[in-house]
Amino acid sequence: MTIKCRDEIKDLLPYMPGKPIEDVKAEYNISEVTKLASNENPLGCSPDALDTIRNTTSLELYPDGNCTALKKELSKRLDLSCEEIILSNGSDEMIDMLAKTFLNNDDEVIMSSVTFPRYFSVTQMMGAKSIIVPLKEWTFDLDGMFNALTDKTKLIWLCNPNNPTGTMFTEDELLKFLNSVPKNVIVVYDEAYNEYVTRDDYPRNTERLLKDYPNLIIMRTFSKIYGLAALRVGYTLANKNIVKSIEKIRCAFNVNSIAQNAALAALNDDDFVKKSYEMNIEGKKYLYKEFDQLGFEYAKTETNHIFVDVKEDAQFIFDELQKRGMIIRPFMDSYIRVTIGTPKQNEMFIKKLKEVLNK
Ligand SMILES: *Cc1c(COP(=O)(O)O)cnc(C)c1O
């Protein structure tokens, strides 16, 4: 007899991560494997963060459940009170906590068709209904999302710039949207890649919007430009009533001590962030040039990854690249997502891609 899980989750599929580098090496008997599949920082992380980790000697104590030092530093930098900030085990945990805190089983939740997949699965998990709005020319259709509002709408998931497409919407578009959405509808605004954005019309320092929009929840992470994906730290900025509600379901020690200390060190290393930002711009230029020569269409990216139409079955391209020690992420039809790497990694990627395509 099999034990049944909750009805709400019976149709969900577990997250399928890419194969670990070690497994790919073993399976294809290759020594060099490059992973450009998960939007990690190819430069690693701040050396200050690594020092902090190396200098950690006591592991017997529980972490500070309130993340006091890290929260204070964020509060100072962002000019927010500590009551408006909450830390999580990556943004992933926050997405989960937001669903648990706010979604009832007859609520409607609006999201885009091609975006971060966790929004959909946590919505299903709570038994709420996902209302999916198609992309428009590879960007969020905010008007379409607005038109999807009903009196049952509880929450809207926005991701700017978006994963996997890399596209963004502007400050004007965000403000127009926030002004039109009723204040009893939560707008979750995921900024995992904000530090990579180059365009001037991108909404910067969105924490300043919190005072006017008590329904806005801003999520950021240390996993991307800060290069600390392994440690799992994200932070969320919101009205203090929202933070208070999330605190009710947060696990007491959700962010471990090493992660808290390393995140604090990483936050104060502006040089590392700048270096990562600049290398990303160079990599982007190189890959655009190569994709143009190959005749590929791609969405202009404001992130550290590019969504590109390789005009061949994406799964085939993925398999063939993986055999050659290059891991990327296949999407529907002929779309793949490739993380922008170091110059050497980018060149290697193009070389192997051409090999696979016989070009
Ligand atoms: C990577 C990513 C996250 C998750 O980041 P973690 O903090 O590592 O959990 C959240 N949202 C988007 C859009 C991402 O791409």
Coordinates of C-alpha atoms and ligand atoms in Angstrom, one line a residue:
M1 CA 0.0 0.0 0.0
T2 CA 1.4 3.4 -0.9
I3 CA 0.9 6.3 1.5
K4 CA -0.8 9.2 -0.2
C5 CA 0.5 12.7 -0.1
R6 CA -1.7 15.8 0.1
D7 CA -4.0 16.2 -3.0
E8 CA -2.4 19.6 -3.7
I9 CA 1.0 18.2 -4.4
K10 CA 0.2 14.9 -6.1
D11 CA 0.7 16.3 -9.6
L12 CA 3.9 18.3 -8.8
L13 CA 7.2 17.1 -10.1
P14 CA 10.4 17.3 -8.0
Y15 CA 12.9 19.9 -9.1
M16 CA 15.3 18.4 -11.6
P17 CA 18.8 19.9 -11.1
G18 CA 21.4 19.5 -13.8
K19 CA 23.9 16.6 -13.3
P20 CA 26.7 17.5 -10.8
I21 CA 30.0 18.1 -12.5
E22 CA 31.5 15.0 -10.9
D23 CA 28.8 12.8 -12.4
V24 CA 29.3 14.2 -15.9
K25 CA 33.1 13.6 -15.6
A26 CA 32.5 10.0 -14.6
E27 CA 29.8 9.2 -17.1
Y28 CA 31.7 10.5 -20.2
N29 CA 35.2 9.9 -18.9
I30 CA 36.3 13.5 -19.3
S31 CA 38.5 15.5 -17.0
E32 CA 37.3 19.1 -17.8
V33 CA 33.7 20.0 -17.2
T34 CA 32.4 23.6 -17.4
K35 CA 29.0 24.4 -15.9
L36 CA 27.2 27.3 -17.4
A37 CA 23.8 26.1 -16.4
S38 CA 22.8 27.7 -13.1
N39 CA 23.7 31.3 -13.3
E40 CA 26.5 31.0 -10.8
N41 CA 29.3 33.6 -10.6
P42 CA 32.3 32.2 -12.6
L43 CA 34.6 34.4 -10.5
G44 CA 33.6 32.6 -7.3
C45 CA 33.0 34.9 -4.4
S46 CA 34.6 37.7 -2.5
P47 CA 38.0 36.7 -1.0
D48 CA 36.8 38.4 2.2
A49 CA 33.9 36.0 2.4
L50 CA 36.2 33.0 2.0
D51 CA 38.5 34.3 4.8
T52 CA 35.5 34.6 7.1
I53 CA 34.6 31.1 6.3
R54 CA 38.1 29.8 6.9
N55 CA 38.3 31.6 10.2
T56 CA 35.1 30.0 11.5
T57 CA 36.1 27.6 14.2
S58 CA 33.2 27.0 16.5
L59 CA 30.3 25.1 15.1
E60 CA 28.7 23.9 18.3
L61 CA 26.5 26.9 18.8
Y62 CA 23.2 27.5 17.1
P63 CA 23.2 30.5 14.7
D64 CA 21.7 33.9 15.6
G65 CA 18.2 33.2 14.5
N66 CA 17.6 36.9 13.9
C67 CA 20.7 37.4 11.7
T68 CA 21.3 40.5 13.7
A69 CA 24.6 41.7 12.3
L70 CA 23.7 41.1 8.7
K71 CA 20.3 42.7 9.2
K72 CA 21.8 45.8 10.8
E73 CA 24.2 46.2 7.9
L74 CA 21.4 45.9 5.4
S75 CA 19.3 48.3 7.4
K76 CA 22.0 50.9 7.4
R77 CA 22.8 50.5 3.6
L78 CA 19.1 50.5 2.6
D79 CA 17.9 53.0 5.1
L80 CA 15.1 50.7 6.3
S81 CA 14.3 49.6 9.8
C82 CA 15.3 46.0 10.8
E83 CA 11.6 45.3 11.1
E84 CA 11.4 45.7 7.3
I85 CA 14.0 43.1 6.6
I86 CA 13.9 39.3 6.8
L87 CA 16.7 36.8 5.9
S88 CA 16.1 33.3 4.4
N89 CA 17.9 30.2 3.3
G90 CA 18.2 31.5 -0.2
S91 CA 15.3 33.3 -2.0
D92 CA 14.0 29.8 -2.7
E93 CA 13.1 29.4 0.9
M94 CA 11.4 32.9 0.9
I95 CA 9.3 31.9 -2.1
D96 CA 8.2 28.9 -0.1
M97 CA 7.5 31.0 3.0
L98 CA 5.5 33.6 1.1
A99 CA 3.2 30.9 -0.2
K100 CA 2.8 29.3 3.2
T101 CA 2.1 32.7 4.8
F102 CA -0.3 34.2 2.3
L103 CA -2.0 31.6 0.0
N104 CA -5.3 30.1 0.7
N105 CA -6.6 27.3 -1.4
D106 CA -9.2 29.3 -3.3
D107 CA -6.8 32.2 -4.0
E108 CA -5.7 33.1 -7.5
V109 CA -2.1 33.9 -8.2
I110 CA -0.8 35.6 -11.3
M111 CA 2.6 34.8 -12.9
S112 CA 4.2 34.9 -16.3
S113 CA 4.5 31.8 -18.6
V114 CA 8.3 31.7 -18.8
T115 CA 9.7 32.6 -15.4
F116 CA 11.2 31.1 -12.3
P117 CA 9.5 27.7 -11.9
R118 CA 9.3 27.8 -8.1
Y119 CA 6.5 30.4 -8.2
F120 CA 4.2 27.9 -9.9
S121 CA 5.1 24.9 -7.7
V122 CA 4.6 26.7 -4.3
T123 CA 1.3 28.1 -5.6
Q124 CA 0.2 24.6 -6.4
M125 CA 1.5 23.3 -3.1
M126 CA -0.9 25.6 -1.2
G127 CA -3.8 24.6 -3.4
A128 CA -4.1 28.1 -4.9
K129 CA -4.8 28.6 -8.6
S130 CA -2.0 29.7 -10.9
I131 CA -3.1 32.2 -13.6
I132 CA -0.4 32.2 -16.3
V133 CA 0.0 35.2 -18.5
P134 CA 2.1 34.6 -21.7
L135 CA 5.2 36.7 -22.3
K136 CA 5.1 39.5 -24.9
E137 CA 8.2 39.7 -27.1
W138 CA 10.1 37.9 -24.4
T139 CA 9.2 40.4 -21.6
F140 CA 6.5 40.4 -19.0
D141 CA 3.2 41.5 -20.2
L142 CA 2.3 43.7 -17.3
D143 CA -0.9 44.9 -18.9
G144 CA -1.9 41.3 -19.5
M145 CA -1.1 40.6 -15.8
F146 CA -3.2 43.5 -14.7
N147 CA -6.1 42.3 -16.9
A148 CA -5.9 38.9 -15.2
L149 CA -6.8 40.4 -11.8
T150 CA -10.1 39.3 -10.3
D151 CA -11.5 39.7 -6.8
K152 CA -9.9 36.3 -6.0
T153 CA -6.4 37.5 -6.9
K154 CA -4.1 37.3 -3.8
L155 CA -0.6 37.5 -5.1
I156 CA 1.4 38.3 -8.2
W157 CA 4.9 37.0 -8.9
L158 CA 7.2 39.4 -10.8
C159 CA 10.8 38.7 -11.7
N160 CA 12.9 41.7 -12.9
P161 CA 15.1 41.1 -14.8
N162 CA 13.5 37.8 -15.6
N163 CA 15.0 34.3 -15.4
P164 CA 15.4 32.6 -17.9
T165 CA 14.8 35.3 -20.6
G166 CA 17.1 37.9 -19.1
T167 CA 14.6 40.6 -20.1
M168 CA 13.5 43.5 -17.9
F169 CA 10.7 46.1 -17.5
T170 CA 11.3 49.7 -16.7
E171 CA 10.8 51.9 -13.6
D172 CA 7.9 53.6 -15.4
E173 CA 6.3 50.3 -16.2
L174 CA 6.7 49.0 -12.6
L175 CA 5.2 52.2 -11.1
K176 CA 2.3 52.2 -13.5
F177 CA 1.6 48.6 -12.5
L178 CA 2.0 49.1 -8.7
N179 CA -0.4 52.1 -9.0
S180 CA -3.0 50.1 -10.7
V181 CA -3.0 46.9 -8.6
P182 CA -5.3 47.1 -5.6
K183 CA -3.4 47.4 -2.3
N184 CA -4.9 44.1 -1.0
V185 CA -3.0 42.1 -3.7
I186 CA 0.6 41.2 -2.8
V187 CA 3.2 42.0 -5.5
V188 CA 6.3 39.9 -5.0
Y189 CA 9.2 41.5 -6.9
D190 CA 12.2 39.1 -7.3
E191 CA 15.4 41.0 -8.0
A192 CA 17.9 38.1 -8.0
Y193 CA 19.8 39.7 -10.9
N194 CA 19.4 43.4 -10.2
E195 CA 23.2 43.9 -9.7
Y196 CA 23.8 42.9 -13.3
V197 CA 21.5 45.4 -14.9
T198 CA 23.1 48.0 -17.2
R199 CA 20.1 49.9 -18.5
D200 CA 19.3 53.4 -17.0
D201 CA 15.6 52.9 -17.0
Y202 CA 15.7 49.9 -14.7
P203 CA 14.1 50.5 -11.3
R204 CA 17.0 51.1 -8.9
N205 CA 16.9 51.0 -5.1
T206 CA 13.4 49.8 -5.1
E207 CA 13.4 49.7 -1.2
R208 CA 12.4 53.4 -1.5
L209 CA 9.0 52.2 -2.9
L210 CA 8.1 50.3 0.3
K211 CA 6.6 53.4 2.0
D212 CA 4.1 54.0 -0.8
Y213 CA 3.3 50.3 -1.5
P214 CA 2.6 48.3 1.7
N215 CA 1.7 45.3 -0.6
L216 CA 5.2 45.2 -2.2
I217 CA 7.7 42.4 -1.3
I218 CA 11.2 42.7 -2.7
M219 CA 13.5 39.6 -2.8
R220 CA 17.3 39.7 -3.3
T221 CA 19.9 37.0 -3.0
F222 CA 23.6 36.4 -2.3
S223 CA 23.6 33.5 -4.7
K224 CA 24.1 35.3 -7.9
I225 CA 26.6 38.3 -8.2
Y226 CA 27.9 37.7 -4.7
G227 CA 28.7 34.1 -5.6
L228 CA 27.5 32.4 -2.4
A229 CA 24.9 30.0 -3.9
A230 CA 26.3 27.1 -1.8
L231 CA 25.7 28.9 1.4
R232 CA 22.0 29.8 0.8
V233 CA 21.3 33.4 1.9
G234 CA 18.6 35.7 0.5
Y235 CA 17.0 38.8 2.0
T236 CA 13.6 40.2 1.6
L237 CA 12.4 43.8 2.1
A238 CA 8.7 44.6 2.9
N239 CA 6.3 46.4 5.1
K240 CA 6.8 45.4 8.8
N241 CA 3.3 43.8 9.0
I242 CA 4.2 41.5 6.1
V243 CA 7.6 40.7 7.8
K244 CA 5.8 40.0 11.0
S245 CA 3.4 37.5 9.3
I246 CA 6.3 35.7 7.6
E247 CA 8.2 35.5 10.9
K248 CA 5.4 33.3 12.3
I249 CA 6.2 30.4 10.0
R250 CA 10.0 30.9 9.6
C251 CA 12.2 28.1 11.0
A252 CA 14.1 29.4 14.0
F253 CA 17.6 28.9 12.6
N254 CA 17.0 29.1 8.8
V255 CA 20.3 30.9 8.0
N256 CA 23.4 29.2 9.3
S257 CA 26.2 31.1 11.0
I258 CA 28.8 30.7 8.3
A259 CA 26.4 31.9 5.7
Q260 CA 25.5 35.0 7.8
N261 CA 29.1 35.9 8.4
A262 CA 30.2 35.3 4.8
A263 CA 27.2 37.3 3.4
L264 CA 28.2 40.2 5.6
A265 CA 31.8 40.1 4.3
A266 CA 30.5 39.8 0.7
L267 CA 28.2 42.8 1.1
N268 CA 31.2 45.0 2.0
D269 CA 33.4 43.9 -0.9
D270 CA 32.2 46.4 -3.6
D271 CA 35.3 45.6 -5.7
F272 CA 34.3 42.0 -6.2
V273 CA 30.8 43.0 -7.3
K274 CA 32.2 45.6 -9.7
K275 CA 34.6 43.1 -11.2
S276 CA 31.8 40.5 -11.7
Y277 CA 29.6 43.1 -13.3
E278 CA 32.3 44.3 -15.7
M279 CA 33.3 40.8 -16.7
N280 CA 29.6 40.0 -17.4
I281 CA 29.3 42.9 -19.8
E282 CA 32.4 41.8 -21.7
G283 CA 31.1 38.2 -21.9
K284 CA 27.8 39.4 -23.1
K285 CA 29.3 41.4 -25.9
Y286 CA 31.4 38.4 -27.0
L287 CA 28.5 36.0 -26.9
Y288 CA 26.2 38.4 -28.8
K289 CA 28.8 38.7 -31.5
E290 CA 29.2 35.0 -31.9
F291 CA 25.4 34.4 -31.8
D292 CA 24.9 37.0 -34.5
Q293 CA 27.5 35.3 -36.7
L294 CA 25.7 32.0 -36.2
G295 CA 22.4 33.6 -37.1
F296 CA 20.8 32.9 -33.7
E297 CA 18.1 35.0 -32.2
Y298 CA 18.3 35.9 -28.6
A299 CA 16.7 38.1 -26.0
K300 CA 18.9 41.1 -25.0
T301 CA 19.8 40.2 -21.4
E302 CA 20.1 42.3 -18.3
T303 CA 21.3 39.3 -16.3
N304 CA 24.3 37.0 -16.3
H305 CA 22.6 34.5 -18.7
I306 CA 21.4 34.6 -22.2
F307 CA 18.2 32.9 -23.6
V308 CA 19.0 31.9 -27.1
D309 CA 17.3 30.1 -30.0
V310 CA 19.8 27.7 -31.4
K311 CA 17.4 26.5 -34.1
E312 CA 18.0 22.8 -33.2
D313 CA 16.2 20.7 -30.6
A314 CA 17.4 22.1 -27.3
Q315 CA 17.6 18.7 -25.6
F316 CA 19.8 17.4 -28.4
I317 CA 22.1 20.4 -28.1
F318 CA 22.2 19.9 -24.3
D319 CA 23.1 16.2 -24.6
E320 CA 25.8 16.8 -27.2
L321 CA 27.4 19.6 -25.2
Q322 CA 27.3 17.6 -22.0
K323 CA 29.2 14.8 -23.7
R324 CA 31.8 17.4 -24.5
G325 CA 32.0 18.6 -20.9
M326 CA 29.9 21.7 -21.3
I327 CA 26.7 22.0 -19.2
I328 CA 24.0 24.4 -20.2
R329 CA 20.2 24.5 -19.6
P330 CA 17.8 23.3 -22.3
F331 CA 14.3 24.9 -22.4
M332 CA 11.3 24.4 -24.7
D333 CA 11.7 23.9 -28.4
S334 CA 15.1 25.2 -29.6
Y335 CA 15.8 27.5 -26.7
I336 CA 18.7 27.2 -24.3
R337 CA 19.9 29.3 -21.4
V338 CA 23.6 29.8 -21.0
T339 CA 25.3 31.5 -18.1
I340 CA 27.8 34.1 -19.1
G341 CA 31.2 32.7 -17.9
T342 CA 34.8 33.9 -17.9
P343 CA 36.2 34.8 -21.3
K344 CA 37.8 31.4 -21.5
Q345 CA 34.6 29.6 -20.6
N346 CA 32.6 31.6 -23.1
E347 CA 35.1 30.8 -25.9
M348 CA 35.0 27.1 -24.9
F349 CA 31.2 27.1 -25.0
I350 CA 31.2 28.7 -28.5
K351 CA 33.8 26.2 -29.8
K352 CA 31.9 23.2 -28.5
L353 CA 28.6 24.6 -29.7
K354 CA 30.0 25.0 -33.2
E355 CA 31.3 21.5 -33.1
V356 CA 27.9 20.2 -32.2
L357 CA 26.3 22.2 -35.0
N358 CA 29.0 21.2 -37.5
K359 CA 29.8 24.8 -38.1
Ligands
LIG1 C1 18.6 31.9 -8.6 C2 17.2 32.6 -8.4 C3 16.6 32.6 -7.2 C4 17.0 31.7 -6.0 O1 18.1 32.1 -5.4 P1 18.6 31.5 -4.1 O2 18.7 32.7 -3.2 O3 19.8 30.7 -4.4 O4 17.5 30.6 -3.6 C5 15.4 33.3 -7.0 N1 14.8 33.8 -8.1 C6 15.4 33.8 -9.3 C7 14.7 34.5 -10.4 C8 16.6 33.2 -9.5 O5 17.1 33.1 -10.7

